[in-house]
Coordinates of C-alpha atoms in Angstrom, one line a residue:
Chain I
G1 CA 51.3 117.8 157.0
D2 CA 52.0 121.4 158.0
S3 CA 51.1 124.1 155.5
V4 CA 51.1 127.9 155.2
T5 CA 48.8 129.9 152.9
Q6 CA 49.9 133.4 152.3
M7 CA 48.2 136.3 150.6
E8 CA 49.1 136.3 146.9
G9 CA 50.8 139.4 145.7
P10 CA 52.2 141.6 144.6
V11 CA 51.0 144.4 146.8
T12 CA 51.5 148.0 145.7
L13 CA 50.9 150.8 148.2
S14 CA 51.5 154.5 148.5
E15 CA 53.7 155.7 151.3
E16 CA 51.9 156.0 154.7
A17 CA 49.2 153.6 153.6
F18 CA 48.0 150.8 155.9
L19 CA 49.4 147.3 155.2
T20 CA 47.8 143.9 155.8
I21 CA 49.3 140.6 154.5
N22 CA 47.2 137.6 155.3
C23 CA 48.7 134.3 156.5
T24 CA 46.8 131.2 157.6
Y25 CA 48.3 127.9 158.6
T26 CA 47.5 124.2 159.3
A27 CA 49.7 122.4 161.8
T28 CA 49.8 119.8 164.5
G29 CA 49.7 121.4 167.9
Y30 CA 50.5 125.0 168.5
P31 CA 53.9 125.9 166.9
S32 CA 55.7 129.2 167.0
L33 CA 54.9 131.4 164.1
F34 CA 57.3 133.7 162.2
W35 CA 57.4 136.5 159.7
Y36 CA 60.6 137.0 157.7
V37 CA 61.5 139.8 155.3
Q38 CA 63.8 139.6 152.3
Y39 CA 65.3 142.7 150.7
P40 CA 66.5 142.4 147.1
G41 CA 69.6 140.2 146.7
E42 CA 69.8 139.4 150.4
G43 CA 69.0 136.6 152.8
L44 CA 65.9 136.4 155.0
Q45 CA 65.8 138.4 158.2
L46 CA 63.5 137.6 161.1
L47 CA 60.9 140.4 161.3
L48 CA 58.8 139.1 164.2
K49 CA 57.6 136.0 166.0
A50 CA 55.0 134.7 168.4
T51 CA 55.2 131.6 170.5
K52 CA 51.7 130.9 171.7
A53 CA 48.1 131.8 171.1
D54 CA 47.2 135.5 171.5
D55 CA 50.8 136.5 171.5
K56 CA 51.5 139.6 169.5
G57 CA 54.9 139.9 167.8
S58 CA 56.1 143.4 166.9
N59 CA 59.1 145.0 165.3
K60 CA 59.9 148.2 163.3
G61 CA 56.2 149.2 163.3
F62 CA 55.0 145.8 162.1
E63 CA 52.7 143.6 164.2
A64 CA 51.1 140.2 164.0
T65 CA 48.9 138.4 166.4
Y66 CA 48.8 134.6 166.8
R67 CA 45.1 133.7 166.4
K68 CA 44.4 130.0 167.3
E69 CA 40.7 130.2 166.6
T70 CA 41.2 131.3 163.0
T71 CA 44.7 129.7 162.6
S72 CA 46.0 133.0 161.3
F73 CA 49.0 135.3 161.8
H74 CA 48.3 138.3 159.6
L75 CA 51.0 141.0 159.3
E76 CA 50.0 144.6 159.7
K77 CA 51.7 148.0 159.6
G78 CA 49.9 151.3 160.1
S79 CA 52.0 153.5 157.9
V80 CA 54.4 151.9 155.3
Q81 CA 57.5 153.5 154.0
V82 CA 59.4 153.2 150.7
S83 CA 62.1 151.3 152.7
D84 CA 59.5 148.6 153.5
S85 CA 59.5 147.4 149.9
A86 CA 60.6 143.7 150.1
V87 CA 59.3 140.2 150.0
Y88 CA 57.5 139.0 153.2
F89 CA 57.3 135.3 154.2
C90 CA 55.1 133.7 156.8
A91 CA 56.6 130.5 158.3
L92 CA 56.1 127.8 161.0
P93 CA 58.5 125.1 162.3
N94 CA 57.8 121.4 162.3
A95 CA 57.0 120.3 165.8
G96 CA 58.3 116.8 166.0
G97 CA 60.2 113.8 164.6
T98 CA 63.5 113.8 162.7
S99 CA 62.5 117.0 160.9
Y100 CA 62.0 118.9 164.1
G101 CA 62.5 122.6 163.5
K102 CA 62.2 122.4 159.7
L103 CA 60.4 125.6 158.5
T104 CA 57.4 125.5 156.2
F105 CA 57.1 128.8 154.3
G106 CA 54.3 130.6 152.5
Q107 CA 55.0 131.5 148.9
G108 CA 56.0 135.1 149.8
T109 CA 54.3 138.4 149.2
I110 CA 56.1 141.1 147.2
L111 CA 55.4 144.6 148.6
T112 CA 56.2 147.7 146.7
V113 CA 55.7 151.1 148.3
H114 CA 55.7 154.2 146.1
P115 CA 56.5 157.7 147.4
Chain O
D1 CA 79.3 139.8 166.1
G2 CA 77.5 136.5 165.9
G3 CA 76.0 135.4 162.7
I4 CA 76.0 133.2 159.6
T5 CA 78.4 133.7 156.7
Q6 CA 78.1 132.3 153.2
S7 CA 80.6 132.3 150.5
P8 CA 81.0 133.2 147.7
K9 CA 78.2 135.7 147.2
Y10 CA 78.2 134.9 143.4
L11 CA 79.3 131.6 141.8
F12 CA 79.4 130.6 138.2
R13 CA 79.6 127.0 137.2
K14 CA 80.1 125.3 133.9
E15 CA 77.9 122.4 133.1
G16 CA 79.4 119.1 134.4
Q17 CA 81.3 120.7 137.2
N18 CA 80.7 120.2 140.9
V19 CA 80.8 123.3 143.1
T20 CA 80.8 123.7 146.9
L21 CA 79.0 126.5 148.7
S22 CA 80.3 127.4 152.1
C23 CA 78.2 128.1 155.3
E24 CA 79.7 129.0 158.6
Q25 CA 78.0 130.1 161.9
N26 CA 79.3 131.3 165.2
L27 CA 76.0 131.2 167.0
N28 CA 76.7 127.9 168.7
H29 CA 73.6 126.4 167.1
D30 CA 73.3 122.6 166.7
A31 CA 70.9 122.6 163.7
M32 CA 71.7 123.9 160.3
Y33 CA 69.7 124.0 157.0
W34 CA 70.2 124.5 153.3
Y35 CA 67.3 126.0 151.2
R36 CA 67.0 126.8 147.5
Q37 CA 65.0 129.8 146.2
D38 CA 64.0 130.2 142.6
P39 CA 62.7 133.5 141.2
G40 CA 59.3 134.4 142.4
Q41 CA 59.0 131.3 144.5
G42 CA 59.3 130.3 148.1
L43 CA 62.0 128.4 149.8
R44 CA 62.5 124.6 149.4
L45 CA 64.6 122.6 151.8
I46 CA 67.6 120.7 150.4
Y47 CA 69.3 119.2 153.4
Y48 CA 69.4 119.7 157.1
S49 CA 71.5 118.6 160.1
Q50 CA 70.3 118.4 163.7
I51 CA 73.8 117.7 165.1
V52 CA 77.4 117.1 164.1
N53 CA 78.1 114.1 161.9
D54 CA 74.4 113.6 161.1
F55 CA 72.2 115.0 158.3
Q56 CA 68.9 114.3 156.6
K57 CA 67.5 114.8 153.1
G58 CA 65.0 117.5 152.6
D59 CA 62.4 117.9 149.9
I60 CA 64.7 118.4 147.0
A61 CA 68.0 116.6 147.8
E62 CA 68.7 115.0 144.5
G63 CA 71.9 116.3 142.9
Y64 CA 73.2 117.8 146.1
S65 CA 75.4 116.5 148.9
V66 CA 76.5 117.9 152.3
S67 CA 78.8 117.1 155.2
R68 CA 78.7 118.2 158.9
E69 CA 82.1 117.5 160.4
K70 CA 82.1 120.6 162.6
K71 CA 79.4 122.3 164.5
E72 CA 80.2 125.6 162.8
S73 CA 80.3 124.4 159.2
F74 CA 77.7 122.9 156.8
P75 CA 79.0 123.0 153.2
L76 CA 76.7 122.2 150.3
T77 CA 78.0 120.6 147.1
V78 CA 76.0 121.0 143.9
T79 CA 76.9 118.1 141.8
S80 CA 76.7 117.6 138.0
A81 CA 73.7 115.4 138.6
Q82 CA 71.6 118.5 139.6
K83 CA 69.9 119.3 136.3
N84 CA 68.9 122.9 137.0
P85 CA 71.2 124.3 139.6
T86 CA 70.8 128.0 138.8
A87 CA 69.2 129.5 141.9
F88 CA 69.7 131.5 145.1
Y89 CA 71.0 129.2 148.0
L90 CA 70.3 130.1 151.6
C91 CA 71.9 128.6 154.7
A92 CA 70.3 128.8 158.1
S93 CA 70.9 127.7 161.7
R94 CA 68.4 127.2 164.4
E95 CA 68.6 128.0 168.1
T96 CA 67.5 125.1 170.2
G97 CA 64.9 125.4 172.9
G98 CA 62.6 128.4 173.3
T99 CA 61.1 129.5 170.0
D100 CA 63.3 127.4 167.7
T101 CA 64.0 130.5 165.6
Q102 CA 66.0 130.1 162.4
Y103 CA 68.5 132.7 161.3
F104 CA 69.7 133.0 157.7
G105 CA 72.9 133.8 156.0
P106 CA 73.1 136.4 153.1
G107 CA 72.9 133.7 150.4
T108 CA 74.9 132.5 147.4
R109 CA 73.7 133.1 143.9
L110 CA 74.7 130.2 141.6
T111 CA 74.6 130.5 137.9
V112 CA 75.3 127.8 135.4
L113 CA 77.0 129.0 132.2

């Protein structure tokens, strides 16, 4: 079945540092890929997405490129801010059958950014 | 504004009681989902519905029940059979076609007293 392996955390950085959170996946076919962000006590917000190989999703300074060859979708940001402190989830949707669209999530990576 | 609303934000339940969590969306999405999140863990799927009057069990359906009588609404009942219901519950809906993106509500935190 589908699976998502996400970089274990927590990750602690100083403000303006470079961020990478690794995500690799196994799936049938070539599904869309998503990154979600969850701030304390809130639901998940879609951060960015990519629909096909070599697509780059971007939003709020975050980027991730859909790499078919390495089955990866790593999240990057060049200069993090304190306000980026949150939990980040990589996810992919089931591509067929009665569970079509069901999301498989990584375990989540806790990011803490210090001033 | 289109979106997903969940109520209440916080819910306290005594042991042996059933409680119902509300989820409403005005995004005109056909598919809706319920997830459970425990501290420090990822999300696990409880139930989902691809269309009105139809729903399927997810990975951890025992002790939960749902209904889908209207497109906009997908309430979740946590029954007394659920042995460890204290958790954060998230509802989502999915746009059909295109990227199949799921959008989430703000969540309900359920605590058993």
